[in-house]
Structure formats: C-alpha cells, structure tokens
CSV table of C-alpha atoms in Angstrom, one decimal:
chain,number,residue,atom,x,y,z
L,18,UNK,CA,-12.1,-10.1,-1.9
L,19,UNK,CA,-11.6,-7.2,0.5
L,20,UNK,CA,-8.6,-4.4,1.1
L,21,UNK,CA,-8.2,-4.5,4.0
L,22,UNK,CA,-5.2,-4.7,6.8
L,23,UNK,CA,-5.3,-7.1,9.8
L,24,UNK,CA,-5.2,-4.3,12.5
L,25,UNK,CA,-8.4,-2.8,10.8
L,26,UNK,CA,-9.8,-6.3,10.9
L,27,UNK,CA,-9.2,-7.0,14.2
L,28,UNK,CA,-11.1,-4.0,15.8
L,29,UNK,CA,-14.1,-5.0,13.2
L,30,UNK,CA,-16.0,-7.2,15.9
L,31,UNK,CA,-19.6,-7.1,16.3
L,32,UNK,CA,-20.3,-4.7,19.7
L,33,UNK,CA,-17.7,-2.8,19.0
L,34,UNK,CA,-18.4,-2.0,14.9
L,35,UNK,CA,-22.1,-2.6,13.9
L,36,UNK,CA,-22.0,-3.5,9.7
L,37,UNK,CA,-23.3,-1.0,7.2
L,38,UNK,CA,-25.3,-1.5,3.6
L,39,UNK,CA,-22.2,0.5,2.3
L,40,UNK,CA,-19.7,-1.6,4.0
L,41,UNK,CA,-19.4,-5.4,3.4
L,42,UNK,CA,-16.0,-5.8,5.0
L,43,UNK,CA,-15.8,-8.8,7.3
L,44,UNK,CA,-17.4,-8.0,11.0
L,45,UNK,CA,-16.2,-11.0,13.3
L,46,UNK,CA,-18.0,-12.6,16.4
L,47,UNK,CA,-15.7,-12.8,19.4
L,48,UNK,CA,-13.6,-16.3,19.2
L,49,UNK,CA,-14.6,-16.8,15.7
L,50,UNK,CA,-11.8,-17.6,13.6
L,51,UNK,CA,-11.0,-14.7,11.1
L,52,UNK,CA,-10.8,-15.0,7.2
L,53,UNK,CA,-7.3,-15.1,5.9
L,54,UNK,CA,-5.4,-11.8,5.2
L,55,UNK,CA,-2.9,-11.8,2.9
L,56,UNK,CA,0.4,-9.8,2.7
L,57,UNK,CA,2.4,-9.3,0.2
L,58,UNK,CA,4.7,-7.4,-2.2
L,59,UNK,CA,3.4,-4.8,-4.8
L,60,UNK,CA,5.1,-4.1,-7.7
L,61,UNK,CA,5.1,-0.4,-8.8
L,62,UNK,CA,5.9,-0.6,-12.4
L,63,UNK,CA,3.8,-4.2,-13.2
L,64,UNK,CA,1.4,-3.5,-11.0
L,65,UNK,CA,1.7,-7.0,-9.8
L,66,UNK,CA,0.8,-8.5,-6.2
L,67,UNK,CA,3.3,-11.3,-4.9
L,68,UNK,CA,2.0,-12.9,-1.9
L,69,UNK,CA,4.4,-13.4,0.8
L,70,UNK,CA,2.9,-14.1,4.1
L,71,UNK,CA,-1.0,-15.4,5.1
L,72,UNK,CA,-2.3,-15.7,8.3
L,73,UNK,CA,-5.7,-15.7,10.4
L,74,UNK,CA,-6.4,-15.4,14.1
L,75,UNK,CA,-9.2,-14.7,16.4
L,76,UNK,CA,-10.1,-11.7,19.0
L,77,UNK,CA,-11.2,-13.7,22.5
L,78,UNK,CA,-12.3,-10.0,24.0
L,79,UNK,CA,-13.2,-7.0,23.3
L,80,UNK,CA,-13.4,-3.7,25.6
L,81,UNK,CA,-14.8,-0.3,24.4
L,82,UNK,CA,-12.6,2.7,24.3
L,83,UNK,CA,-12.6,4.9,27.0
L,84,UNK,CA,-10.0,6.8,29.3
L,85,UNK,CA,-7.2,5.3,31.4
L,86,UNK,CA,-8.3,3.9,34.4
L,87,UNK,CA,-5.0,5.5,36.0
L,88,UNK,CA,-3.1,8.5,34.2
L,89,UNK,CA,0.2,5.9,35.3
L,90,UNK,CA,-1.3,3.3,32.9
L,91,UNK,CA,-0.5,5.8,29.8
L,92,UNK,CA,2.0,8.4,31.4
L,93,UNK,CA,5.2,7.0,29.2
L,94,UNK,CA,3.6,6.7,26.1
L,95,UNK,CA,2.0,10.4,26.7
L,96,UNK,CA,5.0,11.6,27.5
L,97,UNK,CA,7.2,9.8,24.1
L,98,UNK,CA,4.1,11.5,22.2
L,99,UNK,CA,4.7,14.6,23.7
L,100,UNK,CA,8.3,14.5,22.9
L,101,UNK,CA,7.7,13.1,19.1
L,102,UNK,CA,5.6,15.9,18.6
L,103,UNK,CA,7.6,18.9,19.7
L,104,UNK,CA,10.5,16.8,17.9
L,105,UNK,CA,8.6,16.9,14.9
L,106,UNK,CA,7.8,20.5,14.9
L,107,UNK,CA,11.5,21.4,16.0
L,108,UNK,CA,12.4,19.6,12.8
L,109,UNK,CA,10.5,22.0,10.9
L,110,UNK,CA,11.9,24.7,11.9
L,111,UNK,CA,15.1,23.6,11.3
L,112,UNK,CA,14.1,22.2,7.6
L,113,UNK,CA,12.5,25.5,6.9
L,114,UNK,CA,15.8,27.6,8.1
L,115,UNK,CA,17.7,25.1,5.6
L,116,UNK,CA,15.5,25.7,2.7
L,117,UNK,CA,15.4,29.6,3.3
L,118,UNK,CA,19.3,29.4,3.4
L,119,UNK,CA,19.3,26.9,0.1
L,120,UNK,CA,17.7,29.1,-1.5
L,121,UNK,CA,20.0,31.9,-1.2
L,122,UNK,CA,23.4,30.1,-1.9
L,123,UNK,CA,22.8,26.5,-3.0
L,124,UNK,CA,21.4,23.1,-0.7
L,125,UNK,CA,25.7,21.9,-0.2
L,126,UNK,CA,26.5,25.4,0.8
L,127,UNK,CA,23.4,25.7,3.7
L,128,UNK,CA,24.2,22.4,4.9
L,129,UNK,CA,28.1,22.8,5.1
L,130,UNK,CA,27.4,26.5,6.9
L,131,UNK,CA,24.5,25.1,9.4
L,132,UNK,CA,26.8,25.2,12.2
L,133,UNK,CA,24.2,25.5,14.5
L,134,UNK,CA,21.9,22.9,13.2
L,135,UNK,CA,25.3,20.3,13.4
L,136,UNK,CA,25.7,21.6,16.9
L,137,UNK,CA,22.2,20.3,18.1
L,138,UNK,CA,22.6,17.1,16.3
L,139,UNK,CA,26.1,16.7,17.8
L,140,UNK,CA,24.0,18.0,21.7
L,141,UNK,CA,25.1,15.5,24.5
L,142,UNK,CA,21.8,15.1,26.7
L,143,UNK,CA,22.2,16.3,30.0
L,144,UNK,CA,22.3,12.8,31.8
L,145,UNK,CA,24.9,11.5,29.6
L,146,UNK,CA,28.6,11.1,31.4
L,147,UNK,CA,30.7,14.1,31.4
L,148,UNK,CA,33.8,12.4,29.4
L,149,UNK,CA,33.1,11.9,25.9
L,150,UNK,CA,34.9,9.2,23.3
L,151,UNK,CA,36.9,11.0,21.0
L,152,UNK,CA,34.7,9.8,17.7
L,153,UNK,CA,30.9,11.0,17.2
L,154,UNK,CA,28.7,7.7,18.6
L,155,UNK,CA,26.8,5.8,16.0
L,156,UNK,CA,23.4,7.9,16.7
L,157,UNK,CA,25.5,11.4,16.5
L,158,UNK,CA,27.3,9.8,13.6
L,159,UNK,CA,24.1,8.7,11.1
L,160,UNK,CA,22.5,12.0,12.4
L,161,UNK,CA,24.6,13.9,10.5
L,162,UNK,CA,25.2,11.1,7.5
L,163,UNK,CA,21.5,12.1,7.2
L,164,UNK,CA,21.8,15.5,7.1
L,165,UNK,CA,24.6,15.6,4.0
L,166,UNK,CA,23.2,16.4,0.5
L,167,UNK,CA,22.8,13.1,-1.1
L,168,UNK,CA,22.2,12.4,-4.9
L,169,UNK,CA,19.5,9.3,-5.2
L,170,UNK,CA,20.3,6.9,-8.3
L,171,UNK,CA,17.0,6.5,-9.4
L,172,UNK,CA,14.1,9.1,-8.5
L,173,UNK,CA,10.8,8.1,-10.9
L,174,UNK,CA,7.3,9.6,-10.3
L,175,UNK,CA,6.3,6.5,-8.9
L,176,UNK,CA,8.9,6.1,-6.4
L,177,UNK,CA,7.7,5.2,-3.2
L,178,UNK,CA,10.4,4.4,-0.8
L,179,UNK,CA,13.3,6.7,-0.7
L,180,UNK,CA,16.2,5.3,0.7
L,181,UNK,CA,17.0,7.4,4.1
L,182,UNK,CA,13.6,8.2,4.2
L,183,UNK,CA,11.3,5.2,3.9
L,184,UNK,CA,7.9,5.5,2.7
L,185,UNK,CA,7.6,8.8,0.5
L,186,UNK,CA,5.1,9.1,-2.4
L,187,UNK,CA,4.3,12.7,-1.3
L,188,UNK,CA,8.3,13.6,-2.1
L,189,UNK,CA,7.9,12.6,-5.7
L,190,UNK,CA,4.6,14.3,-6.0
L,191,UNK,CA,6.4,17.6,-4.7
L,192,UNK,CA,9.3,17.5,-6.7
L,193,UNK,CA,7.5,16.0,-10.1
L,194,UNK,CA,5.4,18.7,-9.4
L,195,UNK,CA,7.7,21.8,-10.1
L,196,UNK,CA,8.3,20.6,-13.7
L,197,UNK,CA,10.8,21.9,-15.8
L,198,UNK,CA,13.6,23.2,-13.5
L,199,UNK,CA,15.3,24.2,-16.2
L,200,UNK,CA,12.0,27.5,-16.3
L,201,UNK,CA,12.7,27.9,-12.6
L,202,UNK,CA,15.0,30.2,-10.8
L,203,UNK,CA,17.7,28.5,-8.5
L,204,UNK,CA,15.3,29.5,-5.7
L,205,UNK,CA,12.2,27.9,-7.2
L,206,UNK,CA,14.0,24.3,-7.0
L,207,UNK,CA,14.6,24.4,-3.0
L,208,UNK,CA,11.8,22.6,-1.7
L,209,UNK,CA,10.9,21.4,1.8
L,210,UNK,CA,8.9,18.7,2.5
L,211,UNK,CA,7.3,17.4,5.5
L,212,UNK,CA,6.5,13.5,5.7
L,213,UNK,CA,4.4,12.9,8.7
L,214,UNK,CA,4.2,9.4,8.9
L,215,UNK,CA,8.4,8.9,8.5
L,216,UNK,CA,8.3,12.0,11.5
L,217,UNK,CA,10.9,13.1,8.9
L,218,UNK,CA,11.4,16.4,6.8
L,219,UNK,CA,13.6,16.8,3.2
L,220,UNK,CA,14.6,19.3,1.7
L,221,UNK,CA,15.6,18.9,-1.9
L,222,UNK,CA,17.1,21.0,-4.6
L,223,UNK,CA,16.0,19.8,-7.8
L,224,UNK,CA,18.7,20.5,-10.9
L,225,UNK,CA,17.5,18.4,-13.6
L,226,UNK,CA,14.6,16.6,-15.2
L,227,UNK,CA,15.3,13.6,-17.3
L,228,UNK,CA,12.6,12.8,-19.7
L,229,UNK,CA,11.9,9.9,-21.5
L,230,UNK,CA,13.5,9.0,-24.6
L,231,UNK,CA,11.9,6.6,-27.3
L,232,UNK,CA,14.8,3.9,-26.7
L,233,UNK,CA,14.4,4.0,-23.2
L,234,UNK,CA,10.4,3.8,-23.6
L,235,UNK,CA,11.3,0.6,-25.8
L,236,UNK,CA,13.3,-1.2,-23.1
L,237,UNK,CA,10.8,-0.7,-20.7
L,238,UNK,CA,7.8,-1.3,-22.8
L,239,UNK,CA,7.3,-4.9,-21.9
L,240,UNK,CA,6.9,-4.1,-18.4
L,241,UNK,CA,4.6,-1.5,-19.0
L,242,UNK,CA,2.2,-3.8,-21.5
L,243,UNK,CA,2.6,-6.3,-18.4
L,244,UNK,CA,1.3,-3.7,-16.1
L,245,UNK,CA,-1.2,-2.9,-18.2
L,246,UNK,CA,-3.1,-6.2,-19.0
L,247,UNK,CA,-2.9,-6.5,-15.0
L,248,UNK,CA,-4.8,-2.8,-14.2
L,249,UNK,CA,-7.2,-4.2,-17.4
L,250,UNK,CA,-8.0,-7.7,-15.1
L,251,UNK,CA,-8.5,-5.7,-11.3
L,252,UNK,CA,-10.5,-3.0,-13.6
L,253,UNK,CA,-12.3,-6.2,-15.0
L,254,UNK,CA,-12.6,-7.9,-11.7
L,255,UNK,CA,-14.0,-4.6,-9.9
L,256,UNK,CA,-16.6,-3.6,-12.3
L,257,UNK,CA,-18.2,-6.7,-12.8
L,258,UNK,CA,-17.7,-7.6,-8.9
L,259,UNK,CA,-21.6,-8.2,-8.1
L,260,UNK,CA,-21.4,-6.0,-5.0
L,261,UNK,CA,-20.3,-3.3,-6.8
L,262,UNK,CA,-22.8,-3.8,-9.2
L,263,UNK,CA,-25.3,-3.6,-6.6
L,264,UNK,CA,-24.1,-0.2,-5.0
L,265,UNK,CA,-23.1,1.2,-8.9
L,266,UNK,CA,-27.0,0.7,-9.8
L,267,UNK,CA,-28.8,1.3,-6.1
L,268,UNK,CA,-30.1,-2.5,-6.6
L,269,UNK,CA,-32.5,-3.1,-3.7
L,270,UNK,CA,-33.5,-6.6,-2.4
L,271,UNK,CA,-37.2,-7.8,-3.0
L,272,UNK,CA,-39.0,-8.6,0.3
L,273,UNK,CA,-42.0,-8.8,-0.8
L,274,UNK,CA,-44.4,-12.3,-1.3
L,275,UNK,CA,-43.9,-14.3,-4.8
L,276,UNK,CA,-41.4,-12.8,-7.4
C-alpha cells in the first residue's frame, strides 16, 4: 500500500517522473488505467481510517512544464495571487497590531477598540454603488463575526480543525506549547499565529489549562486502548512490509549466474 494523494499520482507518469530505488510509488504509462486511491476519514483519537470514497482514472496526455505561451493565458490567476498575497501579509500586520494591543489590555478589549481594523473590514470597494443598504451585507457581516473573540468548546492537543478556521494543527502546537498559563504573565498568553494554508491568522489569549483527571482518563480509556492496538497493527504492518525491509537493511538484488 502506498500514501499517497490522487493529484500526486496523476503527475507520476513515465516522461514526466522517471522511478527511483528509493521510491516505489506507482509511475503510470499514459492511458493506463491507475490503481485505486482511496479516501477517507481519519479518526484522531482511535486512530482509525473509514473509507469513504474510491476511485481510479487515467492521464491520456502529458505536457512538460514550461512558461505561458501568452502572459493572457495566466494574467487572472497572476493577478488573484498577487492580490492573495499582499492580502495575506496585510493580515499580518493587522494580527500583529491586535496581539501587541492584547497584550497590553486584554484580547476583548483590543478587538472592541480596533476601530480601524473594523473600518477596513466594513471598506466598500471603489466599484461598488454609491447607496448602501442600511444592514452590513453578508461578507461585511461574517468579516467581523470572525473577528469577535470566541471561546471554542473543545480545544485538545490533537485538534486539527478549528471551527472558523479549518485545518489548524500548527494552533494547538502554539498554544499547547506555552504550558502552564497560570506561570505566565497576561502578556505571555497573547499569541499570534499565522496559518498559511487557511491564508488566515489567530490570535489567541490562552487563560486556562485543563489537565487530565483520573476519571476523565477512565472514560476515555477505551478509546485510547482502541487507538492503541491500531498504531501497534500499522507499526506491525510497516516494519515487517518487505520493502521496507529491503531499504531498513540496504538488501541488494543478486545478478549474478546460479544462486
């Protein structure tokens, strides 16, 4: 079995990707059919892997990268680039300011005094008609939904999607990774984090730590021994996997005549 996504797979065609000794990932032949990729579910806490979609396809034609034949062929999408990335780094600013403010008189107090930062949020683009509705529209609206404090109902180490945020391991790692707040000084629990792949930045104020009581242990407890017999079967499954015993001992194979 292989890890690997179906957009990876499809670029790994023979002429455009030639195979390694180190890598035995599938290489396809043009309008060969390819193996079947699985998607699916993982489970966080049980480590378990529910399939929920399979598929296969086939790449009829391949073309080597190179530049545009016409700077009209990629002109938008240079452009919306362009603009995601100066909106990215604008954003940082703006979460930085935040924080620096947060730190001096609370996260609820910099957001309900960032006048300025609500006034771009609330900006009407240049090309948009003159006469306004009297409510916020629904994009100026969730803009600054967004930008209210907000108090998750369950933040674990091994949370992974943050709701507002999408996918956001790196948050957890950040905030986990101040430890006790209680030790820190209310300045020391402002943190601001950027998460590149959401194009999105938080800024958090950590106020308390809950740790993990025996009872609570207990409860959960079955799904951790559930987890764990499934990391002991893909450990199991991976060091005994015959290619990885052949790259783990530098096995070679014999050319030579006889045996």
């Amino acid at each position: 079995d292989s890890r690997i996504t179906s957009s990876e797979l499809a670029f790994r065609v023979k002429g455009l990707l030639e195979p390694t000794a180190e890598d035995r990932r599938p290489v396809l032949n043009i309008n060969e059919p390819s193996p079947v990729v699985v998607s699916g579910r993982l489970d966080q806490r049980t480590r378990t892997f529910t399939p929920e979609q399979s598929l296969f396809f086939r790449v009829v034609a391949v073309k080597p990268s190179g530049p545009p034949e016409s700077l009209d062929a990629v002109r938008d999408k240079v452009v919306a680039d362009w603009k995601l990335k100066k909106a990215f780094a604008l954003a940082g600013e703006q979460a930085n300011a935040l924080a620096a403010k947060a730190r001096e008189v609370g996260l609820r107090e910099a957001v309900a005094s960032a006048t300025e930062l609500k006034q771009m949020l609330t900006k009407t683009p240049a090309e948009a008609p003159t006469t306004q509705p009297a409510e916020p529209d629904p994009i100026t609206k969730n803009n600054l939904d967004i930008l209210e404090p907000t108090t998750p109902t369950r933040f674990t180490r091994s949370s992974q999607q943050v709701r507002g945020v999408g996918y956001a391991p790196v948050l957890a790692e950040a905030v986990f990774g101040l430890g006790d707040p209680t030790a820190l000084s209310a300045a020391e629990r402002i943190l601001c984090t950027a998460l590149p792949r959401s194009q999105a930045w938080v800024v958090t104020e950590v106020t308390s730590l809950d740790p993990l009581y025996a009872g609570e242990f207990e409860k959960q407890r079955p799904n951790l021994d559930m987890g764990r017999m499934q990391d002991l079967r893909i450990v199991q499954g991976l060091w005994f996997n015959s290619e990885n015993i052949r790259l783990r001992t530098g096995w070679q194979q014999y050319e030579g005549p006889g045996r």
